[in-house]
mmCIF file of C-alpha atoms and ligand atoms in Angstrom:
data_model
loop_
_atom_site.group_PDB
_atom_site.id
_atom_site.type_symbol
_atom_site.label_atom_id
_atom_site.label_comp_id
_atom_site.label_asym_id
_atom_site.label_seq_id
_atom_site.Cartn_x
_atom_site.Cartn_y
_atom_site.Cartn_z
ATOM 1 C CA UNK A 42 0.013 0.038 -0.072
ATOM 2 C CA UNK A 43 1.847 3.118 -1.248
ATOM 3 C CA UNK A 44 0.388 6.992 -1.005
ATOM 4 C CA UNK A 45 -2.392 5.874 1.470
ATOM 5 C CA UNK A 46 0.317 4.881 4.009
ATOM 6 C CA UNK A 47 1.766 8.314 4.206
ATOM 7 C CA UNK A 48 -1.430 10.349 4.601
ATOM 8 C CA UNK A 49 -0.786 12.736 7.481
ATOM 9 C CA UNK A 50 -1.064 16.120 8.713
ATOM 10 C CA UNK A 51 0.035 17.680 5.339
ATOM 11 C CA UNK A 52 -3.129 16.590 3.714
ATOM 12 C CA UNK A 53 -5.218 17.632 6.709
ATOM 13 C CA UNK A 54 -3.826 21.195 6.630
ATOM 14 C CA UNK A 55 -4.364 21.561 3.011
ATOM 15 C CA UNK A 56 -8.204 20.530 3.512
ATOM 16 C CA UNK A 57 -8.228 22.733 6.607
ATOM 17 C CA UNK A 58 -6.932 25.688 4.523
ATOM 18 C CA UNK A 59 -10.042 25.524 2.297
ATOM 19 C CA UNK A 60 -12.478 25.528 5.354
ATOM 20 C CA UNK A 61 -10.672 28.296 6.914
ATOM 21 C CA UNK A 62 -10.804 30.376 3.600
ATOM 22 C CA UNK A 63 -14.504 30.319 2.438
ATOM 23 C CA UNK A 64 -15.104 26.667 2.114
ATOM 24 C CA UNK A 65 -15.441 26.863 -1.736
ATOM 25 C CA UNK A 66 -15.400 23.162 -2.806
ATOM 26 C CA UNK A 67 -15.740 23.797 -6.622
ATOM 27 C CA UNK A 68 -12.680 24.126 -8.752
ATOM 28 C CA UNK A 69 -13.780 27.441 -10.513
ATOM 29 C CA UNK A 70 -15.703 30.608 -9.936
ATOM 30 C CA UNK A 71 -16.856 31.899 -6.530
ATOM 31 C CA UNK A 72 -13.845 34.287 -6.650
ATOM 32 C CA UNK A 73 -15.063 36.744 -4.061
ATOM 33 C CA UNK A 74 -15.630 33.926 -1.439
ATOM 34 C CA UNK A 75 -12.428 31.775 -1.706
ATOM 35 C CA UNK A 76 -9.598 34.061 -0.602
ATOM 36 C CA UNK A 77 -7.508 33.082 -3.558
ATOM 37 C CA UNK A 78 -7.619 29.285 -2.839
ATOM 38 C CA UNK A 79 -7.627 27.184 -5.969
ATOM 39 C CA UNK A 80 -6.646 23.761 -4.891
ATOM 40 C CA UNK A 81 -7.362 21.784 -8.050
ATOM 41 C CA UNK A 82 -5.573 24.413 -10.220
ATOM 42 C CA UNK A 83 -2.676 24.357 -7.971
ATOM 43 C CA UNK A 84 -2.514 20.462 -8.018
ATOM 44 C CA UNK A 85 -2.533 20.693 -11.851
ATOM 45 C CA UNK A 86 0.270 23.183 -12.019
ATOM 46 C CA UNK A 87 2.288 21.263 -9.433
ATOM 47 C CA UNK A 88 1.791 18.115 -11.334
ATOM 48 C CA UNK A 89 2.677 19.594 -14.799
ATOM 49 C CA UNK A 90 5.816 20.844 -13.291
ATOM 50 C CA UNK A 91 6.742 17.505 -11.765
ATOM 51 C CA UNK A 92 6.235 15.877 -15.218
ATOM 52 C CA UNK A 93 7.956 18.611 -17.043
ATOM 53 C CA UNK A 94 4.939 19.436 -19.334
ATOM 54 C CA UNK A 95 2.967 22.487 -20.111
ATOM 55 C CA UNK A 96 -0.548 21.223 -19.384
ATOM 56 C CA UNK A 97 -2.261 18.952 -16.986
ATOM 57 C CA UNK A 98 -5.924 18.480 -16.331
ATOM 58 C CA UNK A 99 -7.363 16.825 -13.066
ATOM 59 C CA UNK A 100 -10.499 14.699 -13.234
ATOM 60 C CA UNK A 101 -12.636 12.643 -11.107
ATOM 61 C CA UNK A 102 -10.912 9.297 -11.519
ATOM 62 C CA UNK A 103 -8.328 7.363 -13.633
ATOM 63 C CA UNK A 104 -11.184 5.944 -15.553
ATOM 64 C CA UNK A 105 -12.542 9.337 -16.278
ATOM 65 C CA UNK A 106 -9.062 10.467 -17.397
ATOM 66 C CA UNK A 107 -9.116 7.718 -20.161
ATOM 67 C CA UNK A 108 -12.557 8.671 -21.239
ATOM 68 C CA UNK A 109 -11.740 12.298 -21.351
ATOM 69 C CA UNK A 110 -8.458 11.396 -23.422
ATOM 70 C CA UNK A 111 -10.562 9.449 -25.996
ATOM 71 C CA UNK A 112 -13.016 12.394 -26.291
ATOM 72 C CA UNK A 113 -10.234 14.934 -26.744
ATOM 73 C CA UNK A 114 -8.803 12.947 -29.581
ATOM 74 C CA UNK A 115 -12.166 12.768 -31.291
ATOM 75 C CA UNK A 116 -12.300 8.981 -30.984
ATOM 76 C CA UNK A 117 -15.825 7.525 -31.436
ATOM 77 C CA UNK A 118 -17.927 5.055 -33.251
ATOM 78 C CA UNK A 119 -16.228 3.004 -36.090
ATOM 79 C CA UNK A 120 -12.754 3.740 -34.691
ATOM 80 C CA UNK A 121 -10.579 1.022 -33.262
ATOM 81 C CA UNK A 122 -8.515 1.359 -30.142
ATOM 82 C CA UNK A 123 -5.729 -1.113 -29.321
ATOM 83 C CA UNK A 124 -4.990 -1.968 -25.701
ATOM 84 C CA UNK A 125 -3.308 -4.847 -23.885
ATOM 85 C CA UNK A 126 -4.789 -8.100 -22.386
ATOM 86 C CA UNK A 127 -3.410 -7.371 -18.926
ATOM 87 C CA UNK A 128 -4.803 -4.136 -17.520
ATOM 88 C CA UNK A 129 -7.597 -3.209 -15.164
ATOM 89 C CA UNK A 130 -11.181 -3.286 -16.800
ATOM 90 C CA UNK A 131 -11.335 0.489 -16.759
ATOM 91 C CA UNK A 132 -8.997 0.740 -19.726
ATOM 92 C CA UNK A 133 -11.456 -1.265 -21.938
ATOM 93 C CA UNK A 134 -14.520 0.370 -20.427
ATOM 94 C CA UNK A 135 -13.367 3.743 -21.392
ATOM 95 C CA UNK A 136 -13.102 2.523 -25.003
ATOM 96 C CA UNK A 137 -16.453 1.034 -24.992
ATOM 97 C CA UNK A 138 -18.002 4.127 -23.305
ATOM 98 C CA UNK A 139 -16.509 6.237 -26.148
ATOM 99 C CA UNK A 140 -18.403 3.907 -28.599
ATOM 100 C CA UNK A 141 -15.157 2.942 -30.319
ATOM 101 C CA UNK A 142 -14.198 -0.815 -30.723
ATOM 102 C CA UNK A 143 -11.730 -2.289 -28.177
ATOM 103 C CA UNK A 144 -8.972 -4.478 -29.787
ATOM 104 C CA UNK A 145 -6.875 -6.454 -27.372
ATOM 105 C CA UNK A 146 -3.098 -6.998 -27.824
ATOM 106 C CA UNK A 147 -1.068 -9.650 -26.127
ATOM 107 C CA UNK A 148 1.468 -8.950 -23.534
ATOM 108 C CA UNK A 149 5.047 -10.355 -23.327
ATOM 109 C CA UNK A 150 7.240 -11.249 -20.367
ATOM 110 C CA UNK A 151 7.402 -7.637 -19.393
ATOM 111 C CA UNK A 152 3.673 -8.073 -18.601
ATOM 112 C CA UNK A 153 2.981 -5.058 -20.967
ATOM 113 C CA UNK A 154 2.133 -4.629 -24.494
ATOM 114 C CA UNK A 155 3.986 -6.981 -27.041
ATOM 115 C CA UNK A 156 5.051 -4.492 -29.744
ATOM 116 C CA UNK A 157 5.165 -7.413 -32.289
ATOM 117 C CA UNK A 158 1.602 -8.358 -31.660
ATOM 118 C CA UNK A 159 0.573 -4.695 -31.833
ATOM 119 C CA UNK A 160 2.063 -4.450 -35.449
ATOM 120 C CA UNK A 161 -0.160 -7.210 -36.498
ATOM 121 C CA UNK A 162 -3.357 -5.618 -35.075
ATOM 122 C CA UNK A 163 -2.975 -2.233 -36.732
ATOM 123 C CA UNK A 164 -5.354 -1.746 -39.729
ATOM 124 C CA UNK A 165 -6.896 1.408 -41.347
ATOM 125 C CA UNK A 166 -9.600 1.666 -38.691
ATOM 126 C CA UNK A 167 -7.024 1.885 -35.842
ATOM 127 C CA UNK A 168 -7.099 5.462 -34.430
ATOM 128 C CA UNK A 169 -5.193 4.954 -30.973
ATOM 129 C CA UNK A 170 -3.279 2.798 -28.891
ATOM 130 C CA UNK A 171 -3.597 2.681 -25.001
ATOM 131 C CA UNK A 172 -0.302 1.315 -23.641
ATOM 132 C CA UNK A 173 -0.515 0.572 -20.003
ATOM 133 C CA UNK A 174 2.503 0.813 -17.650
ATOM 134 C CA UNK A 175 1.113 -2.141 -15.616
ATOM 135 C CA UNK A 176 2.037 -2.370 -11.845
ATOM 136 C CA UNK A 177 4.771 0.105 -11.892
ATOM 137 C CA UNK A 178 6.954 -1.330 -14.748
ATOM 138 C CA UNK A 179 7.326 1.034 -17.888
ATOM 139 C CA UNK A 180 5.990 -0.392 -21.106
ATOM 140 C CA UNK A 181 8.324 -0.648 -24.053
ATOM 141 C CA UNK A 182 7.184 2.769 -24.753
ATOM 142 C CA UNK A 183 9.781 3.897 -27.248
ATOM 143 C CA UNK A 184 9.188 1.164 -29.527
ATOM 144 C CA UNK A 185 5.449 1.480 -29.131
ATOM 145 C CA UNK A 186 5.579 5.173 -29.978
ATOM 146 C CA UNK A 187 7.660 4.463 -33.119
ATOM 147 C CA UNK A 188 4.964 1.970 -34.341
ATOM 148 C CA UNK A 189 2.253 4.594 -33.597
ATOM 149 C CA UNK A 190 4.095 7.384 -35.226
ATOM 150 C CA UNK A 191 4.899 5.181 -38.280
ATOM 151 C CA UNK A 192 1.114 4.525 -38.703
ATOM 152 C CA UNK A 193 -0.099 7.996 -37.791
ATOM 153 C CA UNK A 194 -1.921 6.630 -34.726
ATOM 154 C CA UNK A 195 -2.445 8.351 -31.435
ATOM 155 C CA UNK A 196 -0.767 7.136 -28.256
ATOM 156 C CA UNK A 197 -2.346 7.302 -24.925
ATOM 157 C CA UNK A 198 -0.376 6.115 -21.929
ATOM 158 C CA UNK A 199 -2.464 4.501 -19.088
ATOM 159 C CA UNK A 200 -0.090 5.506 -16.336
ATOM 160 C CA UNK A 201 -2.387 4.515 -13.452
ATOM 161 C CA UNK A 202 0.439 2.482 -11.971
ATOM 162 C CA UNK A 203 3.452 4.416 -13.422
ATOM 163 C CA UNK A 204 2.920 7.865 -11.720
ATOM 164 C CA UNK A 205 6.682 9.145 -11.147
ATOM 165 C CA UNK A 206 8.194 6.432 -13.146
ATOM 166 C CA UNK A 207 10.382 7.203 -16.189
ATOM 167 C CA UNK A 208 12.406 5.841 -18.986
ATOM 168 C CA UNK A 209 15.830 7.437 -19.587
ATOM 169 C CA UNK A 210 14.738 10.150 -17.360
ATOM 170 C CA UNK A 211 11.631 11.106 -19.265
ATOM 171 C CA UNK A 212 8.494 10.737 -17.156
ATOM 172 C CA UNK A 213 5.983 8.017 -18.043
ATOM 173 C CA UNK A 214 2.869 9.660 -19.552
ATOM 174 C CA UNK A 215 4.787 12.135 -21.363
ATOM 175 C CA UNK A 216 5.842 9.967 -24.406
ATOM 176 C CA UNK A 217 2.510 9.844 -26.138
ATOM 177 C CA UNK A 218 -0.175 12.335 -27.110
ATOM 178 C CA UNK A 219 -1.773 12.037 -23.679
ATOM 179 C CA UNK A 220 -0.800 10.362 -20.422
ATOM 180 C CA UNK A 221 -3.466 9.456 -17.859
ATOM 181 C CA UNK A 222 -3.085 8.799 -14.138
ATOM 182 C CA UNK A 223 -5.256 7.459 -11.230
ATOM 183 C CA UNK A 224 -5.265 8.581 -7.674
ATOM 184 C CA UNK A 225 -7.639 5.964 -6.269
ATOM 185 C CA UNK A 226 -6.810 4.453 -2.843
ATOM 186 C CA UNK A 227 -4.595 1.786 -4.139
ATOM 187 C CA UNK A 228 -2.449 3.845 -6.363
ATOM 188 C CA UNK A 229 1.096 5.357 -5.865
ATOM 189 C CA UNK A 230 -0.400 8.596 -4.591
ATOM 190 C CA UNK A 231 -4.051 8.973 -3.722
ATOM 191 C CA UNK A 232 -6.769 11.562 -3.449
ATOM 192 C CA UNK A 233 -9.440 8.895 -2.525
ATOM 193 C CA UNK A 234 -10.738 8.908 -6.083
ATOM 194 C CA UNK A 235 -9.182 11.066 -8.738
ATOM 195 C CA UNK A 236 -7.159 11.299 -11.952
ATOM 196 C CA UNK A 237 -4.969 13.447 -14.069
ATOM 197 C CA UNK A 238 -4.078 13.902 -17.762
ATOM 198 C CA UNK A 239 -0.983 15.434 -19.307
ATOM 199 C CA UNK A 240 -0.832 16.640 -22.961
ATOM 200 C CA UNK A 241 1.651 17.075 -25.760
ATOM 201 C CA UNK A 242 -0.568 19.491 -27.553
ATOM 202 C CA UNK A 243 -2.230 22.541 -26.089
ATOM 203 C CA UNK A 244 -5.256 22.369 -28.365
ATOM 204 C CA UNK A 245 -5.919 18.819 -27.198
ATOM 205 C CA UNK A 246 -5.651 20.034 -23.599
ATOM 206 C CA UNK A 247 -8.190 22.799 -24.371
ATOM 207 C CA UNK A 248 -10.592 20.350 -25.831
ATOM 208 C CA UNK A 249 -10.223 17.926 -22.868
ATOM 209 C CA UNK A 250 -10.642 20.770 -20.422
ATOM 210 C CA UNK A 251 -13.847 21.850 -22.005
ATOM 211 C CA UNK A 252 -15.281 18.288 -22.578
ATOM 212 C CA UNK A 253 -14.647 17.361 -18.872
ATOM 213 C CA UNK A 254 -16.837 20.332 -17.808
ATOM 214 C CA UNK A 255 -19.907 20.311 -20.152
ATOM 215 C CA UNK A 256 -18.067 22.085 -22.832
ATOM 216 C CA UNK A 257 -17.154 25.086 -20.667
ATOM 217 C CA UNK A 258 -14.331 26.994 -22.027
ATOM 218 C CA UNK A 259 -13.870 28.868 -18.838
ATOM 219 C CA UNK A 260 -13.546 32.091 -20.915
ATOM 220 C CA UNK A 261 -11.917 34.644 -18.604
ATOM 221 C CA UNK A 262 -13.683 37.671 -20.213
ATOM 222 C CA UNK A 263 -17.278 36.479 -19.306
ATOM 223 C CA UNK A 264 -18.747 35.086 -16.097
ATOM 224 C CA UNK A 265 -19.228 31.312 -15.930
ATOM 225 C CA UNK A 266 -22.900 31.592 -16.614
ATOM 226 C CA UNK A 267 -22.338 33.260 -19.892
ATOM 227 C CA UNK A 268 -19.305 30.958 -20.846
ATOM 228 C CA UNK A 269 -18.546 30.181 -24.474
ATOM 229 C CA UNK A 270 -18.761 26.590 -25.836
ATOM 230 C CA UNK A 271 -18.171 24.712 -28.925
ATOM 231 C CA UNK A 272 -19.170 21.065 -28.090
ATOM 232 C CA UNK A 273 -20.996 19.277 -25.467
ATOM 233 C CA UNK A 274 -19.218 17.157 -22.852
ATOM 234 C CA UNK A 275 -19.805 15.725 -19.571
ATOM 235 C CA UNK A 276 -19.018 16.244 -15.923
ATOM 236 C CA UNK A 277 -15.713 14.640 -14.766
ATOM 237 C CA UNK A 278 -14.483 17.470 -12.605
ATOM 238 C CA UNK A 279 -12.272 17.074 -9.645
ATOM 239 C CA UNK A 280 -13.398 18.721 -6.402
ATOM 240 C CA UNK A 281 -11.281 21.034 -4.313
ATOM 241 C CA UNK A 282 -11.072 18.567 -1.439
ATOM 242 C CA UNK A 283 -9.448 16.053 -3.754
ATOM 243 C CA UNK A 284 -7.194 18.779 -5.112
ATOM 244 C CA UNK A 285 -6.109 19.652 -1.650
ATOM 245 C CA UNK A 286 -5.175 16.134 -0.786
ATOM 246 C CA UNK A 287 -3.355 15.869 -4.163
ATOM 247 C CA UNK A 288 -1.075 18.703 -3.495
ATOM 248 C CA UNK A 289 0.161 17.249 -0.259
ATOM 249 C CA UNK A 290 0.402 13.660 -1.698
ATOM 250 C CA UNK A 291 2.388 14.904 -4.850
ATOM 251 C CA UNK A 292 5.082 16.248 -2.516
ATOM 252 C CA UNK A 293 5.389 12.753 -1.005
ATOM 253 C CA UNK A 294 5.611 10.847 -4.375
ATOM 254 C CA UNK A 295 9.398 10.804 -4.642
ATOM 255 C CA UNK A 296 9.584 9.534 -1.035
ATOM 256 C CA UNK A 297 6.996 6.830 -1.779
ATOM 257 C CA UNK A 298 8.904 5.543 -4.845
ATOM 258 C CA UNK A 299 12.312 5.616 -3.359
ATOM 259 C CA UNK A 300 11.024 3.564 -0.437
ATOM 260 C CA UNK A 301 9.221 1.141 -2.586
ATOM 261 C CA UNK A 302 12.291 0.718 -4.823
ATOM 262 C CA UNK A 303 14.310 -0.186 -1.916
ATOM 263 C CA UNK A 304 11.856 -2.512 -0.467
ATOM 264 C CA UNK A 305 11.520 -4.220 -3.955
ATOM 265 C CA UNK A 306 15.242 -4.563 -4.106
ATOM 266 C CA UNK A 307 15.530 -6.135 -0.747
ATOM 267 C CA UNK A 308 12.811 -8.835 -1.668
ATOM 268 C CA UNK A 309 14.301 -9.450 -5.051
ATOM 269 C CA UNK A 310 17.678 -9.959 -3.552
ATOM 270 C CA UNK A 311 16.399 -12.813 -1.327
ATOM 271 C CA UNK A 312 14.256 -14.365 -4.180
ATOM 272 C CA UNK A 313 17.259 -14.356 -6.479
ATOM 273 C CA UNK A 314 18.802 -17.070 -4.193
ATOM 274 C CA UNK A 315 16.184 -19.464 -5.409
ATOM 275 C CA UNK A 316 17.257 -21.316 -8.519
ATOM 276 C CA UNK A 317 13.968 -21.916 -10.451
ATOM 277 C CA UNK A 318 12.130 -18.726 -10.422
ATOM 278 C CA UNK A 319 12.425 -15.916 -13.068
ATOM 279 C CA UNK A 320 11.443 -12.393 -13.013
ATOM 280 C CA UNK A 321 9.346 -10.029 -15.084
ATOM 281 C CA UNK A 322 11.388 -8.273 -17.995
ATOM 282 C CA UNK A 323 12.183 -4.560 -17.280
ATOM 283 C CA UNK A 324 12.752 -2.456 -20.456
ATOM 284 C CA UNK A 325 16.292 -0.857 -20.424
ATOM 285 C CA UNK A 326 16.512 2.667 -18.983
ATOM 286 C CA UNK A 327 13.452 2.011 -16.815
ATOM 287 C CA UNK A 328 12.860 3.742 -13.455
ATOM 288 C CA UNK A 329 10.081 1.709 -11.884
ATOM 289 C CA UNK A 330 7.534 2.917 -9.380
ATOM 290 C CA UNK A 331 7.921 -0.598 -7.798
ATOM 291 C CA UNK A 332 4.380 -1.029 -6.808
ATOM 292 C CA UNK A 333 4.678 -4.679 -7.063
ATOM 293 C CA UNK A 334 7.374 -7.382 -7.653
ATOM 294 C CA UNK A 335 6.411 -9.979 -10.084
ATOM 295 C CA UNK A 336 8.100 -13.352 -10.673
ATOM 296 C CA UNK A 337 7.202 -16.502 -12.555
ATOM 297 C CA UNK A 338 7.091 -20.113 -11.200
ATOM 298 C CA UNK A 339 7.135 -23.143 -13.473
ATOM 299 C CA UNK A 340 3.459 -23.979 -13.339
ATOM 300 C CA UNK A 341 0.070 -22.577 -12.588
ATOM 301 C CA UNK A 342 -0.471 -24.834 -9.611
ATOM 302 C CA UNK A 343 2.804 -23.748 -8.077
ATOM 303 C CA UNK A 344 1.701 -20.066 -8.416
ATOM 304 C CA UNK A 345 -1.516 -20.814 -6.673
ATOM 305 C CA UNK A 346 0.346 -22.682 -3.950
ATOM 306 C CA UNK A 347 2.723 -19.971 -3.453
ATOM 307 C CA UNK A 348 -0.087 -17.585 -2.670
ATOM 308 C CA UNK A 349 -1.367 -20.078 -0.105
ATOM 309 C CA UNK A 350 2.000 -20.277 1.482
ATOM 310 C CA UNK A 351 2.221 -16.307 1.568
ATOM 311 C CA UNK A 352 -1.079 -16.073 3.260
ATOM 312 C CA UNK A 353 0.011 -18.635 5.882
ATOM 313 C CA UNK A 354 2.824 -16.253 6.616
ATOM 314 C CA UNK A 355 0.440 -13.342 7.082
ATOM 315 C CA UNK A 356 1.442 -11.843 3.582
ATOM 316 C CA UNK A 357 -0.644 -11.231 0.542
ATOM 317 C CA UNK A 358 -0.389 -11.120 -3.159
ATOM 318 C CA UNK A 359 -1.448 -8.235 -5.475
ATOM 319 C CA UNK A 360 -3.733 -9.086 -8.433
ATOM 320 C CA UNK A 361 -1.658 -12.220 -9.581
ATOM 321 C CA UNK A 362 -2.517 -14.934 -9.398
ATOM 322 C CA UNK A 363 -5.701 -14.454 -7.391
ATOM 323 C CA UNK A 364 -7.479 -11.345 -8.890
ATOM 324 C CA UNK A 365 -6.447 -12.083 -12.389
ATOM 325 C CA UNK A 366 -10.140 -12.117 -13.548
ATOM 326 C CA UNK A 367 -10.546 -8.515 -13.075
ATOM 327 C CA UNK A 368 -7.095 -7.759 -15.024
ATOM 328 C CA UNK A 369 -7.106 -10.259 -17.967
ATOM 329 C CA UNK A 370 -9.388 -9.384 -20.895
ATOM 330 C CA UNK A 371 -9.944 -12.992 -22.038
ATOM 331 C CA UNK A 372 -12.174 -13.442 -18.902
ATOM 332 C CA UNK A 373 -14.247 -10.437 -19.540
ATOM 333 C CA UNK A 374 -17.207 -12.181 -21.128
ATOM 334 C CA UNK A 375 -19.517 -9.563 -19.520
ATOM 335 C CA UNK A 376 -17.955 -6.974 -21.876
ATOM 336 C CA UNK A 377 -19.462 -8.203 -25.104
ATOM 337 C CA UNK A 378 -17.832 -5.495 -27.291
ATOM 338 C CA UNK A 379 -14.496 -7.146 -26.989
ATOM 339 C CA UNK A 380 -15.653 -10.277 -28.559
ATOM 340 C CA UNK A 381 -17.964 -8.825 -31.135
ATOM 341 C CA UNK A 382 -15.277 -8.129 -33.819
ATOM 342 C CA UNK A 383 -13.119 -11.176 -32.747
ATOM 343 C CA UNK A 384 -15.004 -14.265 -31.508
ATOM 344 C CA UNK A 385 -11.806 -16.134 -31.297
ATOM 345 C CA UNK A 386 -10.247 -13.675 -28.938
ATOM 346 C CA UNK A 387 -9.847 -16.145 -26.045
ATOM 347 C CA UNK A 388 -7.630 -18.332 -28.249
ATOM 348 C CA UNK A 389 -5.760 -15.467 -29.540
ATOM 349 C CA UNK A 390 -4.787 -14.441 -25.935
ATOM 350 C CA UNK A 391 -3.446 -17.751 -25.029
ATOM 351 C CA UNK A 392 0.158 -16.434 -25.051
ATOM 352 C CA UNK A 393 -0.959 -13.754 -22.491
ATOM 353 C CA UNK A 394 -2.628 -16.606 -20.367
ATOM 354 C CA UNK A 395 0.438 -18.736 -20.309
ATOM 355 C CA UNK A 396 2.593 -15.886 -18.907
ATOM 356 C CA UNK A 397 -0.024 -14.719 -16.399
ATOM 357 C CA UNK A 398 -1.082 -18.031 -14.913
ATOM 358 C CA UNK A 399 2.457 -18.688 -13.748
ATOM 359 C CA UNK A 400 2.964 -15.195 -12.276
ATOM 360 C CA UNK A 401 2.967 -14.137 -8.624
ATOM 361 C CA UNK A 402 2.824 -10.629 -7.822
ATOM 362 C CA UNK A 403 3.967 -9.454 -4.299
ATOM 363 C CA UNK A 404 2.738 -5.968 -3.174
ATOM 364 C CA UNK A 405 5.319 -3.428 -2.236
ATOM 365 C CA UNK A 406 4.808 -0.741 0.325
ATOM 366 C CA UNK A 407 6.510 2.203 1.684
ATOM 367 C CA UNK A 408 6.654 0.639 5.187
ATOM 368 C CA UNK A 409 8.080 -2.893 5.381
ATOM 369 C CA UNK A 410 8.774 -5.271 8.288
ATOM 370 C CA UNK A 411 12.370 -6.311 7.924
ATOM 371 C CA UNK A 412 11.568 -9.961 7.966
ATOM 372 C CA UNK A 413 9.319 -9.753 5.000
ATOM 373 C CA UNK A 414 11.858 -10.662 2.310
ATOM 374 C CA UNK A 415 12.851 -13.812 4.140
ATOM 375 C CA UNK A 416 9.187 -14.776 4.603
ATOM 376 C CA UNK A 417 8.555 -14.465 1.048
ATOM 377 C CA UNK A 418 11.543 -16.638 0.174
ATOM 378 C CA UNK A 419 10.453 -19.135 2.507
ATOM 379 C CA UNK A 420 6.972 -19.336 1.096
ATOM 380 C CA UNK A 421 8.374 -19.686 -2.441
ATOM 381 C CA UNK A 422 10.770 -22.481 -1.149
ATOM 382 C CA UNK A 423 7.745 -24.349 0.238
ATOM 383 C CA UNK A 424 6.227 -24.677 -3.168
ATOM 384 C CA UNK A 425 9.126 -26.877 -4.388
ATOM 385 C CA UNK A 426 8.414 -30.393 -4.262
HETATM 386 C C1 PLP B 613 -6.788 1.910 -11.309
HETATM 387 C C2 PLP B 613 -6.651 1.786 -12.792
HETATM 388 C C3 PLP B 613 -7.541 2.481 -13.552
HETATM 389 C C4 PLP B 613 -8.637 3.234 -13.225
HETATM 390 O O1 PLP B 613 -8.515 4.231 -12.270
HETATM 391 P P1 PLP B 613 -9.575 4.693 -11.246
HETATM 392 O O2 PLP B 613 -9.025 5.944 -10.692
HETATM 393 O O3 PLP B 613 -9.745 3.616 -10.228
HETATM 394 O O4 PLP B 613 -10.825 5.039 -12.056
HETATM 395 C C5 PLP B 613 -7.206 2.574 -14.957
HETATM 396 N N1 PLP B 613 -6.309 1.801 -15.519
HETATM 397 C C6 PLP B 613 -5.472 0.976 -14.702
HETATM 398 C C7 PLP B 613 -4.416 0.087 -15.344
HETATM 399 C C8 PLP B 613 -5.590 0.993 -13.299
HETATM 400 O O5 PLP B 613 -4.902 0.271 -12.620
#
């Protein structure tokens, strides 16, 4: 558990600052009441600075961020959007919600999008790719970006698990046209619920900003009730309460990641003493957020046994192997749209299934009991027969 472990007086003071200065909980307007407190605006500015980009837009969740991204790029009915088999359902739900067709790409042993399979799936209807930096490890983003550029396709990075990570010192979320982030309670930093987008192109930012707020352009020359608009939109606004918490959490992001990286290193160090386990591939130049450590055992049965052993030691796993159904597209028979265009999708995703079913994911936190690496090693050793 990452950002939620470090919630403390800084978050409380940011919230208190709102209530001591007019109690305006809405991100814009009410200027005469709020004593110049604009928490969401400040969170966006701080976030943009941290990511070294010009424009960031805060929204109500990471799922909303994906939906707004697709709207800002004009993606709709008849368009195909490719994402990966191992992600959270939200990535695909956002595509379905935008009325585009979701196309599912296999992963490789990095547990992120397989660039070779991506090339095979691109066709004239493909408008965008959503690459996910799943569970803290960067996608093979340079290669994916090259493929998108060569085919004139938009690239969105679902950075829900990669906030603060980078490749060759360039922050995740800033390689593509839009990067999206989640601040739900399990993510690297949290605002309870919340999300963010960063943009390459200012025009796309402006469109996203209006679309997430019913089309409001927040034209400074007129009051909000007389605001100008060019399109309809929806309401995915972040509240000032979330913005306040976000300001305090962002200041702790580097601390969270540094601790997680250290703890992950300590656990991996122990596990490397075991002969027959292998680890997830990490693209070169990666700076991981280290929200999880994923390793492979030689069978599905052993992966499940390993979870049982970890539970006996009072430790848990994170998503793999137990919650794989929420994170593997071949199991999402409730989302009929992903099977409509490709009835043999389940078979096509067998390479992903092979990889995922042997994987065990250990959650990494900011705080760790010093015995944990040893306990995890012992749990894995007990699965050797
Ligand atoms: C958490 C998550 C989301 C959705 O974010 P919410 O803030 O929970 O809506 C999207 N994609 C991935 C990969 C996630 O892990």
